[in-house]
Short mmCIF file of C-alpha atoms in Angstrom, two decimals:
data_model
loop_
_atom_site.label_atom_id
_atom_site.label_comp_id
_atom_site.label_asym_id
_atom_site.label_seq_id
_atom_site.Cartn_x
_atom_site.Cartn_y
_atom_site.Cartn_z
CA MET A 234 -30.60 -15.27 -5.19
CA PRO A 235 -28.80 -15.75 -8.58
CA PRO A 236 -25.03 -16.58 -8.39
CA ASN A 237 -22.95 -13.59 -7.19
CA GLU A 238 -25.93 -11.24 -6.99
CA HIS A 239 -24.74 -10.47 -3.47
CA LEU A 240 -21.92 -8.42 -5.10
CA PHE A 241 -24.48 -5.67 -5.73
CA LEU A 242 -25.78 -5.59 -2.18
CA ARG A 243 -24.96 -2.65 0.02
CA LEU A 244 -21.85 -2.72 2.17
CA ASP A 245 -23.82 -2.68 5.41
CA SER A 246 -25.18 -6.15 4.54
CA ILE A 247 -21.78 -7.50 5.68
CA PRO A 248 -22.03 -8.18 9.46
CA VAL A 249 -18.62 -6.76 10.36
CA ILE A 250 -19.58 -3.49 8.59
CA GLY A 251 -23.24 -2.91 9.41
CA ALA A 252 -24.58 0.56 10.00
CA LYS A 253 -21.79 1.31 12.50
CA ARG A 254 -18.97 1.21 9.94
CA LYS A 255 -20.79 1.80 6.70
CA ALA A 256 -19.66 5.43 6.31
CA PHE A 257 -16.00 4.48 6.91
CA PHE A 258 -16.11 1.72 4.27
CA THR A 259 -17.99 3.87 1.75
CA ARG A 260 -15.24 6.47 2.03
CA LEU A 261 -12.51 3.80 1.84
CA VAL A 262 -13.71 2.00 -1.34
CA ASN A 263 -15.38 5.04 -2.92
CA GLY A 264 -18.61 3.11 -3.40
CA ASP A 265 -21.49 1.39 -1.63
CA SER A 266 -21.55 -2.17 -2.93
CA ILE A 267 -19.78 -5.39 -2.04
CA PHE A 268 -18.25 -5.40 -5.52
CA ASP A 269 -16.66 -2.02 -4.72
CA LEU A 270 -15.17 -3.61 -1.59
CA LEU A 271 -13.67 -6.48 -3.59
CA SER A 272 -12.19 -3.96 -5.99
CA HIS A 273 -10.25 -2.45 -3.08
CA LEU A 274 -6.97 -4.39 -3.43
CA PRO A 275 -4.00 -5.01 -1.09
CA SER A 276 -1.24 -2.43 -1.42
CA THR A 277 1.63 -4.41 0.09
CA VAL A 278 2.57 -7.71 1.76
CA LEU A 279 4.15 -8.26 5.15
CA ARG A 280 5.80 -11.39 6.46
CA ARG A 281 5.72 -12.45 10.10
CA THR A 282 8.49 -14.77 11.10
CA PRO A 283 8.02 -17.34 13.89
CA VAL A 284 11.02 -17.26 16.21
CA GLU A 285 12.36 -19.28 19.12
CA ARG A 286 15.42 -17.05 19.64
CA LEU A 287 15.99 -13.31 19.33
CA SER A 288 18.99 -11.67 17.68
CA SER A 289 20.07 -8.32 16.21
CA ALA A 290 19.44 -9.75 12.74
CA LEU A 291 15.70 -9.53 13.48
CA ASP A 292 15.79 -5.78 14.24
CA ASN A 293 12.73 -3.98 12.77
CA GLN A 294 11.26 -7.25 11.50
CA LEU A 295 7.82 -8.61 12.32
CA ILE A 296 8.13 -11.63 14.55
CA THR A 297 5.76 -13.99 16.35
CA CYS A 298 6.82 -15.89 19.47
CA LEU A 299 5.63 -17.60 22.62
CA PHE A 300 6.01 -15.14 25.48
CA LYS A 301 6.15 -16.05 29.17
CA VAL A 302 4.78 -13.10 31.21
CA GLU A 303 6.87 -12.33 34.27
CA THR A 304 5.72 -8.96 35.59
CA HIS A 305 3.87 -5.79 34.77
CA LEU A 306 5.61 -2.42 35.36
CA ALA A 307 2.86 0.17 35.46
CA ASN A 308 3.59 3.72 34.37
CA SER A 309 4.07 5.64 37.61
CA ARG A 310 3.92 9.10 36.02
CA ARG A 311 2.73 10.71 32.80
CA GLY A 312 4.99 10.09 29.81
CA VAL A 313 6.45 6.89 31.25
CA PRO A 314 5.41 3.80 29.26
CA TYR A 315 3.72 0.75 30.71
CA ARG A 316 5.95 -2.32 30.35
CA ILE A 317 5.26 -6.02 30.45
CA VAL A 318 8.48 -7.91 31.11
CA GLY A 319 8.91 -11.56 30.21
CA HIS A 320 10.94 -13.92 28.10
CA VAL A 321 10.74 -15.95 24.92
CA LEU A 322 9.55 -19.33 26.12
CA GLU A 323 12.03 -21.54 24.24
CA CYS A 324 15.22 -19.69 25.10
CA SER A 325 14.53 -17.52 28.19
CA GLN A 326 15.74 -14.33 26.45
CA GLN A 327 14.17 -11.27 28.02
CA LEU A 328 11.64 -9.35 25.96
CA GLU A 329 9.74 -6.21 26.94
CA LEU A 330 6.33 -5.21 25.59
CA VAL A 331 6.00 -1.44 25.70
CA PHE A 332 2.75 0.55 25.75
CA PHE A 333 2.01 4.28 25.83
CA ASN A 334 -1.30 5.49 27.32
CA PRO A 335 -2.65 1.98 27.75
CA TYR A 336 -5.66 0.58 29.53
CA ALA A 337 -3.93 -1.21 32.38
CA SER A 338 -6.90 -3.47 33.17
CA PHE A 339 -7.00 -4.66 29.56
CA LEU A 340 -3.28 -5.53 29.59
CA GLU A 341 -3.59 -7.32 32.89
CA ARG A 342 -6.36 -9.53 31.42
CA SER A 343 -4.55 -10.11 28.10
CA ALA A 344 -1.19 -10.96 29.62
CA ARG A 345 -1.71 -12.39 33.05
CA GLN A 346 1.33 -12.76 35.22
CA GLY A 347 2.80 -16.26 34.89
CA SER A 348 0.86 -17.09 31.70
CA THR A 349 2.26 -17.96 28.27
CA ILE A 350 0.78 -16.07 25.36
CA VAL A 351 1.37 -15.52 21.67
CA VAL A 352 2.92 -12.14 20.87
CA SER A 353 3.43 -10.66 17.40
CA GLY A 354 4.83 -7.28 16.37
CA LYS A 355 7.90 -5.37 15.19
CA LEU A 356 11.02 -6.26 17.18
CA ILE A 357 13.25 -3.37 18.24
CA VAL A 358 16.84 -4.15 19.21
CA LYS A 359 18.73 -1.70 21.40
CA LYS A 360 22.14 -1.71 23.02
CA LEU A 361 22.05 -1.65 26.82
CA HIS A 362 25.38 -1.76 28.67
CA GLY A 363 26.96 -3.27 25.53
CA MET A 364 24.35 -6.02 25.23
CA ASP A 365 21.33 -6.37 23.00
CA SER A 366 17.97 -5.71 24.57
CA TYR A 367 14.66 -6.51 22.90
CA GLN A 368 11.35 -4.65 22.78
CA ILE A 369 8.07 -4.74 20.96
CA VAL A 370 6.21 -1.42 21.13
CA HIS A 371 2.43 -1.82 21.02
CA PRO A 372 2.31 -5.46 19.78
CA ASP A 373 -0.05 -6.12 16.88
CA HIS A 374 -1.34 -9.19 18.74
CA MET A 375 -1.38 -10.77 22.19
CA GLY A 376 -3.49 -13.88 22.44
CA PHE A 377 -4.01 -17.49 23.38
CA LEU A 378 -1.64 -20.24 22.20
CA ASP A 379 -4.08 -21.42 19.58
CA THR A 380 -3.71 -18.14 17.71
CA PHE A 381 -0.04 -18.74 16.85
CA ASP A 382 -0.57 -20.08 13.33
CA ALA A 383 -2.79 -17.16 12.39
CA TRP A 384 0.07 -14.74 13.07
CA ILE A 385 2.88 -16.24 10.98
CA GLY A 386 3.57 -16.15 7.26
CA THR A 387 2.42 -13.58 4.71
CA GLU A 388 -0.11 -10.94 5.52
CA ARG A 389 -1.88 -8.71 3.03
CA VAL A 390 -2.16 -4.99 3.84
CA TYR A 391 -4.91 -2.76 2.54
CA PRO A 392 -5.01 1.05 2.24
CA LEU A 393 -7.02 2.32 5.21
CA THR A 394 -9.02 5.35 6.29
CA ALA A 395 -9.70 6.76 9.74
CA GLY A 396 -11.91 4.52 11.84
CA LEU A 397 -10.84 1.19 10.30
CA THR A 398 -8.12 -1.38 11.00
CA GLN A 399 -6.48 -4.06 8.89
CA GLY A 400 -8.34 -6.79 10.81
CA ILE A 401 -11.76 -5.25 10.17
CA VAL A 402 -11.07 -4.72 6.46
CA ARG A 403 -9.68 -8.25 6.03
CA SER A 404 -12.75 -9.70 7.80
CA ALA A 405 -15.15 -7.82 5.53
CA VAL A 406 -13.24 -8.87 2.36
CA ASP A 407 -13.03 -12.50 3.51
CA PHE A 408 -16.80 -12.57 4.14
CA ALA A 409 -17.46 -11.34 0.58
CA LEU A 410 -14.93 -13.73 -0.98
CA ALA A 411 -16.47 -16.72 0.80
CA LYS A 412 -19.75 -16.13 -0.98
CA LEU A 413 -18.29 -16.01 -4.53
CA ASN A 414 -19.57 -18.63 -6.94
CA ASP A 415 -18.16 -19.98 -10.15
CA ILE A 416 -19.78 -18.58 -13.29
CA SER A 417 -19.76 -19.48 -16.96
CA GLU A 418 -16.59 -18.24 -18.62
CA TRP A 419 -17.14 -15.48 -21.15
CA ILE A 420 -13.58 -15.14 -22.37
CA ALA A 421 -12.60 -17.27 -25.39
CA PRO A 422 -10.57 -20.39 -24.49
CA GLU A 423 -7.69 -19.32 -26.76
CA THR A 424 -7.49 -15.95 -24.99
CA MET A 425 -7.52 -17.61 -21.58
CA SER A 426 -4.67 -19.88 -22.63
CA ARG A 427 -2.65 -17.21 -24.37
CA PHE A 428 -2.58 -14.87 -21.40
CA ARG A 429 -2.72 -17.59 -18.68
CA PHE A 430 -5.84 -16.05 -17.21
CA PRO A 431 -7.37 -17.71 -14.14
CA SER A 432 -11.14 -18.09 -13.91
CA TRP A 433 -13.17 -15.05 -12.73
CA LYS A 434 -13.60 -16.46 -9.22
CA GLU A 435 -9.97 -17.58 -8.96
CA ALA A 436 -8.84 -14.10 -10.02
CA PHE A 437 -10.66 -12.46 -7.12
CA LEU A 438 -9.45 -15.03 -4.64
CA GLU A 439 -5.84 -14.77 -5.78
CA VAL A 440 -5.74 -10.97 -6.01
CA HIS A 441 -6.69 -10.80 -2.35
CA ALA A 442 -4.11 -13.40 -1.33
CA PRO A 443 -0.72 -12.07 -2.52
CA GLN A 444 2.25 -14.11 -1.35
CA SER A 445 4.93 -11.53 -2.19
CA VAL A 446 5.28 -8.00 -3.52
CA LEU A 447 5.69 -9.48 -6.98
CA ASP A 448 2.01 -10.52 -6.84
CA LEU A 449 1.04 -6.85 -6.51
CA SER A 450 2.26 -6.03 -10.02
CA SER A 451 -0.36 -4.94 -12.58
CA GLN A 452 1.33 -7.30 -15.07
CA THR A 453 0.36 -10.53 -13.32
CA PRO A 454 -2.16 -12.77 -15.11
CA VAL A 455 -4.55 -12.23 -12.19
CA LYS A 456 -4.49 -8.42 -12.49
CA GLN A 457 -4.58 -8.62 -16.24
CA ARG A 458 -7.68 -10.85 -16.10
CA LEU A 459 -9.54 -8.35 -13.90
CA ALA A 460 -8.47 -5.44 -16.10
CA TYR A 461 -9.69 -7.35 -19.16
CA ASP A 462 -13.06 -7.92 -17.49
CA GLU A 463 -13.39 -4.26 -16.56
CA LEU A 464 -12.60 -3.14 -20.13
CA PHE A 465 -15.00 -5.69 -21.60
CA ALA A 466 -17.77 -4.54 -19.23
CA LYS A 467 -17.26 -0.87 -20.22
CA GLN A 468 -17.35 -1.70 -23.91
CA LEU A 469 -20.49 -3.76 -23.44
CA ALA A 470 -22.17 -0.93 -21.58
CA GLN A 471 -21.27 1.53 -24.31
CA HIS A 472 -22.62 -0.85 -26.94
CA TYR A 473 -25.99 -1.07 -25.17
CA PHE A 474 -26.06 2.69 -24.46
CA TYR A 475 -25.44 3.73 -28.06
CA GLY A 476 -27.70 0.95 -29.36
CA ALA A 477 -30.54 2.25 -27.21
CA ALA A 478 -29.87 5.82 -28.21
CA ALA A 479 -29.99 4.87 -31.90
CA LYS A 480 -33.51 3.49 -31.42
#
């Protein structure tokens, strides 16, 4: 297969998409090719902070911590949430994980009593008898200790549609990015230098790896490079179309 020809393959050629999720992705990216998927860009950036101690300053922030599971408090009646009570491993501060309409057997397997797991999600700080209490409602992640590094730092967020999650979309995009190859540069060197354009491959890799909201601006060299390519491609197509029509 010639370099980057895979970009014109159908979306269902990506394993995480397949026939099962093809319709969802087609609706999401308004197209049916892998190139359409790579043209679906992150809309914002989140930051998950690793913590060893909780405080009110972390209210409504995304945190990741090591969590020692103490006990499960099953919901005894409808409308009462399921709670997993434990503490942050390094400081013994109590933390509750709260779930509404959960699968109890799944939670019991994911957070076994007495185990230490990685938990990541939005911290909620409440006042209880004049003291701070800490909760995470429906954590984004509960997993083994070796997953800690994957849940800290910046995190790109894509626009979604029903039936898809951030994890599934990121996996599909990462699969497509991993297959990109370098190609011969078609932009003049002086233009590349003047506008500080990255290479074509670097542009796609960087546009899907924003480190802050500033990287989402349409004025960045990365976004400008991709816009330049799109405009050039349209002009080239028009040239061939009108040239063929003239004949």
